[in-house]
């Protein structure tokens, strides 16, 4: 049996300033106590959060701005304590994947009454000894989140959250029906504060969602159609964003491309670019935008025989006569993003731990070209070096 389970998401809004869309959505939901989760830079060095709190007025009850990249368990639990203390009826998440994943996992902590980091160990996805997936059933959280996107990670379009266990140096996946945003607001002006490297590299992450969704071992007609349009929007939008960072039309193309690509997350199995990327992030601290820049072309070449026809369609959608993997690598290079692990001065001694961690990843196990031995991961990492 094959199926598509739709996300518990009410609406995606674009075409009006974020603060106006936020106020209208809060009023529509009848929320009276709104808590904001974001990052320190957005809160303390830009006017964006101030615009949100001003729009909310007396409804604003607090803010947590200590989200950290790769979402370590400790910051999730710190955020959960801050939310409990403020007793909101709605969380507004402003930022990218780090902030959105922080809220996803803290909502699981609130739903299940978790108070300590180690308690999260019972709630992440895993693989059972017989090879089947372990998918803990999570209660509905006491409130929902809505998200104002400032990057292209597309975390706002899934009910899957990543959270790093710093003791094991593994980024675990958490899933719950209603932990993802109920509403997403896309305002290209809100992204103007995002550093160029982050905007462009998370755009490559979005392209990774689209491509690994298209190349999935369990293809879906919906993901296929959305994925090809996402490739078109992202290729066009990212190139123009690189040429002119102030071009709001190009930024909206990117946001909408990330939306279409993100619908594939946990709706079809991804592959080793995501799987190895999770391990690279957990072990080295590398951003997932950069892991996609580096790993995606190599994984596409590794999978070329099994995904030849769809990679041809990807190349067409990118508007090139190059092989799809070469077209992605060229896009990375043209935007001045890193294409090799050595470009980021990754310690070669860490690659063994990266390979070992990747072998535990769900998406390495569903790569189109089967990966059954850690040596295959080592070889991919060597090519990426």
CSV table of C-alpha atoms in Angstrom, one decimal:
chain,number,residue,atom,x,y,z
A,1,UNK,CA,0.0,0.0,0.0
A,2,UNK,CA,1.2,3.5,-0.8
A,3,UNK,CA,-0.3,6.7,0.6
A,4,UNK,CA,0.2,10.4,1.2
A,5,UNK,CA,-0.6,11.7,4.7
A,6,UNK,CA,-1.3,15.4,4.7
A,7,UNK,CA,0.4,17.7,7.2
A,8,UNK,CA,-1.8,19.1,10.0
A,9,UNK,CA,-1.2,22.6,8.7
A,10,UNK,CA,-4.1,25.1,8.1
A,11,UNK,CA,-2.6,27.6,5.8
A,12,UNK,CA,0.4,29.2,4.2
A,13,UNK,CA,0.2,33.0,3.9
A,14,UNK,CA,2.1,35.4,1.6
A,15,UNK,CA,1.6,38.8,0.1
A,16,UNK,CA,1.4,41.0,3.2
A,17,UNK,CA,3.9,42.1,5.9
A,18,UNK,CA,4.7,39.5,8.4
A,19,UNK,CA,3.5,41.5,11.4
A,20,UNK,CA,0.2,42.2,9.8
A,21,UNK,CA,-0.3,38.6,8.8
A,22,UNK,CA,0.7,37.5,12.3
A,23,UNK,CA,-1.8,39.8,14.0
A,24,UNK,CA,-4.6,38.6,11.7
A,25,UNK,CA,-3.8,35.0,12.3
A,26,UNK,CA,-3.6,35.5,16.1
A,27,UNK,CA,-7.0,37.1,16.0
A,28,UNK,CA,-8.4,34.4,13.8
A,29,UNK,CA,-7.3,31.8,16.3
A,30,UNK,CA,-8.6,33.7,19.3
A,31,UNK,CA,-5.2,33.6,21.0
A,32,UNK,CA,-4.6,35.9,24.0
A,33,UNK,CA,-1.2,34.7,25.3
A,34,UNK,CA,1.5,34.5,22.6
A,35,UNK,CA,5.1,33.5,23.2
A,36,UNK,CA,7.9,34.0,20.7
A,37,UNK,CA,10.8,31.7,20.1
A,38,UNK,CA,13.7,32.9,18.0
A,39,UNK,CA,17.5,33.4,17.9
A,40,UNK,CA,19.6,36.1,19.6
A,41,UNK,CA,20.7,37.8,16.4
A,42,UNK,CA,17.1,38.3,15.2
A,43,UNK,CA,15.9,39.4,18.6
A,44,UNK,CA,18.8,41.7,19.6
A,45,UNK,CA,20.3,42.9,16.3
A,46,UNK,CA,17.3,43.4,14.0
A,47,UNK,CA,14.0,45.2,14.3
A,48,UNK,CA,12.0,42.1,13.3
A,49,UNK,CA,11.0,40.7,16.7
A,50,UNK,CA,10.2,44.2,17.9
A,51,UNK,CA,7.8,44.6,15.0
A,52,UNK,CA,6.1,41.3,16.1
A,53,UNK,CA,5.8,42.2,19.7
A,54,UNK,CA,4.4,45.6,18.8
A,55,UNK,CA,1.8,44.0,16.6
A,56,UNK,CA,0.9,41.6,19.4
A,57,UNK,CA,0.6,44.3,22.0
A,58,UNK,CA,-0.8,42.9,25.3
A,59,UNK,CA,-1.0,39.4,23.9
A,60,UNK,CA,2.8,39.1,24.0
A,61,UNK,CA,3.8,37.1,27.1
A,62,UNK,CA,7.5,36.3,26.6
A,63,UNK,CA,10.4,35.4,24.4
A,64,UNK,CA,13.0,32.7,24.3
A,65,UNK,CA,16.0,33.7,22.0
A,66,UNK,CA,18.7,31.2,23.0
A,67,UNK,CA,18.1,28.6,20.2
A,68,UNK,CA,21.4,27.0,19.1
A,69,UNK,CA,22.2,25.4,15.7
A,70,UNK,CA,21.6,21.7,15.6
A,71,UNK,CA,19.1,22.0,18.5
A,72,UNK,CA,20.9,20.4,21.4
A,73,UNK,CA,18.7,18.8,24.0
A,74,UNK,CA,19.7,21.3,26.7
A,75,UNK,CA,18.3,24.3,24.8
A,76,UNK,CA,15.1,22.5,24.0
A,77,UNK,CA,14.5,21.8,27.7
A,78,UNK,CA,15.5,25.4,28.6
A,79,UNK,CA,12.9,26.6,26.0
A,80,UNK,CA,10.3,24.2,27.4
A,81,UNK,CA,10.8,25.6,30.9
A,82,UNK,CA,10.4,29.2,29.6
A,83,UNK,CA,7.2,28.3,27.8
A,84,UNK,CA,5.8,26.5,30.9
A,85,UNK,CA,6.5,29.5,33.0
A,86,UNK,CA,4.7,31.9,30.6
A,87,UNK,CA,1.7,29.7,30.1
A,88,UNK,CA,1.0,30.8,26.4
A,89,UNK,CA,-1.8,29.5,24.3
A,90,UNK,CA,0.2,30.0,21.0
A,91,UNK,CA,3.9,30.0,20.1
A,92,UNK,CA,5.2,32.1,17.3
A,93,UNK,CA,8.5,30.9,15.9
A,94,UNK,CA,10.6,33.4,14.0
A,95,UNK,CA,13.6,32.1,12.2
A,96,UNK,CA,14.8,29.0,10.4
A,97,UNK,CA,15.2,25.3,11.1
A,98,UNK,CA,17.0,25.8,14.4
A,99,UNK,CA,14.2,27.7,16.1
A,100,UNK,CA,11.4,25.7,14.4
A,101,UNK,CA,12.9,22.4,15.4
A,102,UNK,CA,13.4,23.7,19.0
A,103,UNK,CA,9.7,24.3,19.2
A,104,UNK,CA,8.8,21.0,17.6
A,105,UNK,CA,10.7,19.0,20.2
A,106,UNK,CA,9.8,21.2,23.2
A,107,UNK,CA,6.1,20.6,22.2
A,108,UNK,CA,6.8,16.9,22.6
A,109,UNK,CA,8.4,17.6,26.0
A,110,UNK,CA,5.3,19.6,27.0
A,111,UNK,CA,2.9,17.0,25.6
A,112,UNK,CA,4.6,14.1,27.5
A,113,UNK,CA,5.5,16.0,30.6
A,114,UNK,CA,9.3,15.7,30.1
A,115,UNK,CA,11.5,17.7,32.4
A,116,UNK,CA,15.0,16.3,31.9
A,117,UNK,CA,17.2,16.0,28.8
A,118,UNK,CA,17.6,12.2,29.1
A,119,UNK,CA,13.8,11.7,29.0
A,120,UNK,CA,13.9,12.7,25.3
A,121,UNK,CA,15.7,9.4,24.6
A,122,UNK,CA,12.4,7.5,24.6
A,123,UNK,CA,10.7,9.8,22.1
A,124,UNK,CA,13.0,9.9,19.0
A,125,UNK,CA,12.6,7.9,15.9
A,126,UNK,CA,14.8,4.8,15.5
A,127,UNK,CA,15.3,1.5,13.9
A,128,UNK,CA,14.3,-1.7,15.6
A,129,UNK,CA,16.5,-4.8,15.6
A,130,UNK,CA,14.3,-6.3,12.8
A,131,UNK,CA,14.9,-3.3,10.6
A,132,UNK,CA,11.4,-1.8,11.1
A,133,UNK,CA,11.1,1.9,12.1
A,134,UNK,CA,10.4,2.9,15.7
A,135,UNK,CA,7.9,5.7,15.6
A,136,UNK,CA,6.8,6.7,19.1
A,137,UNK,CA,3.2,7.9,19.4
A,138,UNK,CA,3.2,11.5,20.7
A,139,UNK,CA,0.2,13.1,22.4
A,140,UNK,CA,-1.2,16.4,21.0
A,141,UNK,CA,0.7,19.3,22.5
A,142,UNK,CA,-1.0,21.9,24.7
A,143,UNK,CA,-0.6,24.6,22.1
A,144,UNK,CA,0.4,24.9,18.4
A,145,UNK,CA,3.1,27.0,16.8
A,146,UNK,CA,2.9,29.3,13.8
A,147,UNK,CA,6.1,30.1,11.9
A,148,UNK,CA,7.6,33.2,10.2
A,149,UNK,CA,10.3,31.8,7.9
A,150,UNK,CA,13.6,33.6,7.6
A,151,UNK,CA,15.6,30.8,5.9
A,152,UNK,CA,14.9,28.1,3.3
A,153,UNK,CA,15.4,25.1,5.5
A,154,UNK,CA,11.6,24.2,5.1
A,155,UNK,CA,11.5,22.9,8.7
A,156,UNK,CA,8.2,24.8,8.8
A,157,UNK,CA,6.6,22.4,6.3
A,158,UNK,CA,7.1,19.1,8.3
A,159,UNK,CA,6.2,17.5,11.5
A,160,UNK,CA,9.7,16.1,11.9
A,161,UNK,CA,12.2,17.9,14.1
A,162,UNK,CA,15.9,17.3,14.7
A,163,UNK,CA,17.5,17.4,18.1
A,164,UNK,CA,21.1,16.6,19.0
A,165,UNK,CA,22.1,14.4,21.8
A,166,UNK,CA,25.5,15.9,22.7
A,167,UNK,CA,26.6,12.9,24.7
A,168,UNK,CA,26.2,10.5,21.7
A,169,UNK,CA,27.0,13.2,19.1
A,170,UNK,CA,24.0,12.1,17.2
A,171,UNK,CA,21.1,14.2,15.8
A,172,UNK,CA,17.9,12.3,16.4
A,173,UNK,CA,14.6,12.8,14.6
A,174,UNK,CA,11.4,13.5,16.5
A,175,UNK,CA,7.9,13.3,15.0
A,176,UNK,CA,4.4,14.2,16.2
A,177,UNK,CA,1.2,14.9,14.3
A,178,UNK,CA,0.8,18.5,15.6
A,179,UNK,CA,4.3,19.6,16.5
A,180,UNK,CA,4.9,21.4,13.1
A,181,UNK,CA,3.5,24.9,12.5
A,182,UNK,CA,-0.3,25.2,12.0
A,183,UNK,CA,0.3,28.3,9.9
A,184,UNK,CA,3.3,29.5,8.0
A,185,UNK,CA,3.9,33.2,7.0
A,186,UNK,CA,6.1,33.8,4.0
A,187,UNK,CA,7.3,37.4,3.9
A,188,UNK,CA,10.4,38.1,1.7
A,189,UNK,CA,11.1,41.3,3.6
A,190,UNK,CA,11.5,39.3,6.8
A,191,UNK,CA,14.4,37.4,5.2
A,192,UNK,CA,16.5,40.5,4.3
A,193,UNK,CA,18.2,40.2,7.7
A,194,UNK,CA,19.3,36.7,7.0
A,195,UNK,CA,23.1,36.5,6.1
A,196,UNK,CA,23.7,35.7,2.5
A,197,UNK,CA,25.6,32.5,3.2
A,198,UNK,CA,22.7,31.2,5.3
A,199,UNK,CA,20.1,32.2,2.8
A,200,UNK,CA,21.9,30.6,-0.2
A,201,UNK,CA,23.0,27.5,1.6
A,202,UNK,CA,19.6,26.7,3.1
A,203,UNK,CA,18.4,27.2,-0.5
A,204,UNK,CA,20.6,24.3,-1.4
A,205,UNK,CA,19.1,22.4,1.5
A,206,UNK,CA,15.7,23.0,0.0
A,207,UNK,CA,17.0,21.8,-3.4
A,208,UNK,CA,18.2,18.7,-1.5
A,209,UNK,CA,14.7,18.1,-0.2
A,210,UNK,CA,13.3,18.4,-3.7
A,211,UNK,CA,15.9,16.2,-5.4
A,212,UNK,CA,16.0,13.4,-2.8
A,213,UNK,CA,12.2,13.5,-2.8
A,214,UNK,CA,12.2,13.0,-6.6
A,215,UNK,CA,14.8,10.2,-6.4
A,216,UNK,CA,13.0,8.4,-3.5
A,217,UNK,CA,12.8,4.7,-3.4
A,218,UNK,CA,9.0,5.2,-2.9
A,219,UNK,CA,8.0,7.8,-5.4
A,220,UNK,CA,4.8,9.8,-5.2
A,221,UNK,CA,3.1,11.6,-8.0
A,222,UNK,CA,2.4,14.6,-5.7
A,223,UNK,CA,6.0,14.9,-4.6
A,224,UNK,CA,7.2,14.4,-8.2
A,225,UNK,CA,5.1,17.3,-9.5
A,226,UNK,CA,5.9,19.6,-6.6
A,227,UNK,CA,9.6,18.6,-6.6
A,228,UNK,CA,10.2,19.5,-10.2
A,229,UNK,CA,8.5,22.9,-9.8
A,230,UNK,CA,10.6,23.4,-6.6
A,231,UNK,CA,13.8,22.8,-8.6
A,232,UNK,CA,12.7,25.4,-11.2
A,233,UNK,CA,11.8,28.0,-8.6
A,234,UNK,CA,14.9,27.4,-6.4
A,235,UNK,CA,17.4,27.4,-9.3
A,236,UNK,CA,15.9,30.7,-10.7
A,237,UNK,CA,15.4,32.3,-7.3
A,238,UNK,CA,18.8,31.4,-5.8
A,239,UNK,CA,20.7,32.6,-8.8
A,240,UNK,CA,18.9,35.9,-8.8
A,241,UNK,CA,19.2,36.3,-5.0
A,242,UNK,CA,22.9,35.9,-5.4
A,243,UNK,CA,23.0,38.6,-8.1
A,244,UNK,CA,20.7,40.9,-6.3
A,245,UNK,CA,20.1,40.2,-2.6
A,246,UNK,CA,17.4,42.9,-2.4
A,247,UNK,CA,15.2,41.3,-5.1
A,248,UNK,CA,12.0,40.4,-3.2
A,249,UNK,CA,10.5,38.6,-6.1
A,250,UNK,CA,13.5,36.2,-6.2
A,251,UNK,CA,13.3,35.8,-2.5
A,252,UNK,CA,9.6,34.8,-2.7
A,253,UNK,CA,10.5,32.4,-5.5
A,254,UNK,CA,12.9,30.8,-3.1
A,255,UNK,CA,10.5,30.7,-0.2
A,256,UNK,CA,7.8,29.1,-2.3
A,257,UNK,CA,10.3,26.7,-3.8
A,258,UNK,CA,11.3,25.6,-0.3
A,259,UNK,CA,7.6,25.2,0.5
A,260,UNK,CA,7.0,22.8,-2.4
A,261,UNK,CA,10.2,20.9,-1.7
A,262,UNK,CA,9.5,20.7,2.0
A,263,UNK,CA,6.2,18.8,1.5
A,264,UNK,CA,8.3,15.7,0.7
A,265,UNK,CA,9.8,15.6,4.2
A,266,UNK,CA,8.7,12.4,5.9
A,267,UNK,CA,6.2,11.8,3.1
A,268,UNK,CA,8.7,9.9,1.0
A,269,UNK,CA,12.0,8.3,2.1
A,270,UNK,CA,15.0,10.5,1.5
A,271,UNK,CA,18.6,9.3,0.9
A,272,UNK,CA,22.2,9.6,1.9
A,273,UNK,CA,22.7,13.3,1.3
A,274,UNK,CA,20.3,13.9,4.2
A,275,UNK,CA,21.5,11.0,6.3
A,276,UNK,CA,25.2,11.8,6.0
A,277,UNK,CA,24.4,15.5,6.4
A,278,UNK,CA,22.7,14.8,9.8
A,279,UNK,CA,25.8,13.0,11.0
A,280,UNK,CA,28.2,15.7,9.7
A,281,UNK,CA,26.2,18.3,11.6
A,282,UNK,CA,26.1,16.3,14.8
A,283,UNK,CA,29.8,15.5,14.8
A,284,UNK,CA,31.4,18.6,13.3
A,285,UNK,CA,28.7,21.3,13.9
A,286,UNK,CA,28.5,22.0,10.2
A,287,UNK,CA,25.2,23.7,9.1
A,288,UNK,CA,22.9,21.5,7.2
A,289,UNK,CA,22.9,24.0,4.3
A,290,UNK,CA,26.6,23.4,3.9
A,291,UNK,CA,26.2,19.6,4.3
A,292,UNK,CA,23.8,19.7,1.3
A,293,UNK,CA,26.1,21.9,-0.7
A,294,UNK,CA,28.9,19.3,-0.3
A,295,UNK,CA,27.2,15.9,-0.1
A,296,UNK,CA,24.3,16.2,-2.6
A,297,UNK,CA,26.3,16.1,-5.9
A,298,UNK,CA,28.3,13.1,-4.6
A,299,UNK,CA,25.2,11.2,-3.5
A,300,UNK,CA,23.5,11.9,-6.8
A,301,UNK,CA,26.5,10.5,-8.7
A,302,UNK,CA,26.5,7.4,-6.4
A,303,UNK,CA,22.8,6.9,-7.1
A,304,UNK,CA,23.0,7.7,-10.9
A,305,UNK,CA,22.2,4.3,-12.2
A,306,UNK,CA,19.2,3.8,-10.0
A,307,UNK,CA,17.8,7.3,-10.6
A,308,UNK,CA,19.0,8.0,-14.2
A,309,UNK,CA,15.6,9.0,-15.7
A,310,UNK,CA,14.5,11.3,-12.9
A,311,UNK,CA,18.0,12.9,-12.8
A,312,UNK,CA,17.4,13.8,-16.4
A,313,UNK,CA,14.2,15.5,-15.5
A,314,UNK,CA,16.0,17.4,-12.7
A,315,UNK,CA,18.6,18.7,-15.2
A,316,UNK,CA,15.8,19.9,-17.5
A,317,UNK,CA,14.1,21.7,-14.6
A,318,UNK,CA,17.4,23.4,-13.8
A,319,UNK,CA,17.6,24.5,-17.4
A,320,UNK,CA,20.9,22.9,-18.2
A,321,UNK,CA,22.5,20.4,-20.6
A,322,UNK,CA,24.8,19.2,-17.8
A,323,UNK,CA,24.2,16.0,-15.8
A,324,UNK,CA,22.0,16.9,-12.8
A,325,UNK,CA,24.8,16.3,-10.3
A,326,UNK,CA,27.2,18.5,-12.2
A,327,UNK,CA,24.5,21.2,-12.5
A,328,UNK,CA,24.0,21.2,-8.7
A,329,UNK,CA,27.8,21.3,-8.1
A,330,UNK,CA,28.0,24.3,-10.6
A,331,UNK,CA,25.2,26.1,-8.8
A,332,UNK,CA,27.0,25.7,-5.5
A,333,UNK,CA,30.3,27.0,-7.0
A,334,UNK,CA,28.6,29.9,-8.9
A,335,UNK,CA,27.2,31.2,-5.6
A,336,UNK,CA,30.5,31.0,-3.8
A,337,UNK,CA,29.4,28.2,-1.4
A,338,UNK,CA,31.7,25.5,-0.2
A,339,UNK,CA,31.8,22.3,-2.3
A,340,UNK,CA,34.4,20.3,-0.3
A,341,UNK,CA,34.7,19.3,3.3
A,342,UNK,CA,38.3,20.6,3.2
A,343,UNK,CA,36.9,24.0,2.3
A,344,UNK,CA,35.4,24.1,5.8
A,345,UNK,CA,38.5,22.8,7.5
A,346,UNK,CA,36.7,19.7,8.8
A,347,UNK,CA,39.1,17.6,10.9
A,348,UNK,CA,39.7,14.4,8.9
A,349,UNK,CA,39.9,12.5,12.2
A,350,UNK,CA,36.2,13.2,12.7
A,351,UNK,CA,35.1,11.4,9.5
A,352,UNK,CA,35.1,8.0,11.1
A,353,UNK,CA,32.6,9.2,13.7
A,354,UNK,CA,30.6,10.8,10.9
A,355,UNK,CA,30.5,7.5,9.0
A,356,UNK,CA,29.5,5.5,12.1
A,357,UNK,CA,26.7,8.0,12.9
A,358,UNK,CA,25.4,8.0,9.4
A,359,UNK,CA,25.0,4.2,9.4
A,360,UNK,CA,22.4,4.7,12.2
A,361,UNK,CA,20.4,7.3,10.1
A,362,UNK,CA,17.0,6.4,8.8
A,363,UNK,CA,17.6,8.0,5.4
A,364,UNK,CA,20.9,6.3,4.8
A,365,UNK,CA,19.0,3.1,5.1
A,366,UNK,CA,16.6,4.2,2.3
A,367,UNK,CA,19.2,5.5,-0.2
A,368,UNK,CA,18.3,4.5,-3.8
A,369,UNK,CA,21.6,2.7,-4.2
A,370,UNK,CA,21.7,0.4,-1.1
A,371,UNK,CA,24.3,1.3,1.6
A,372,UNK,CA,25.0,-1.8,3.6
A,373,UNK,CA,28.6,-1.2,4.7
A,374,UNK,CA,30.2,1.7,6.5
A,375,UNK,CA,33.0,1.6,3.9
A,376,UNK,CA,30.5,3.0,1.3
A,377,UNK,CA,30.0,6.0,3.6
A,378,UNK,CA,33.8,6.4,4.0
A,379,UNK,CA,34.2,6.5,0.2
A,380,UNK,CA,31.5,9.1,-0.2
A,381,UNK,CA,33.2,11.2,2.5
A,382,UNK,CA,36.6,10.8,0.8
A,383,UNK,CA,35.1,12.0,-2.5
A,384,UNK,CA,33.6,15.0,-0.7
A,385,UNK,CA,36.9,15.8,1.0
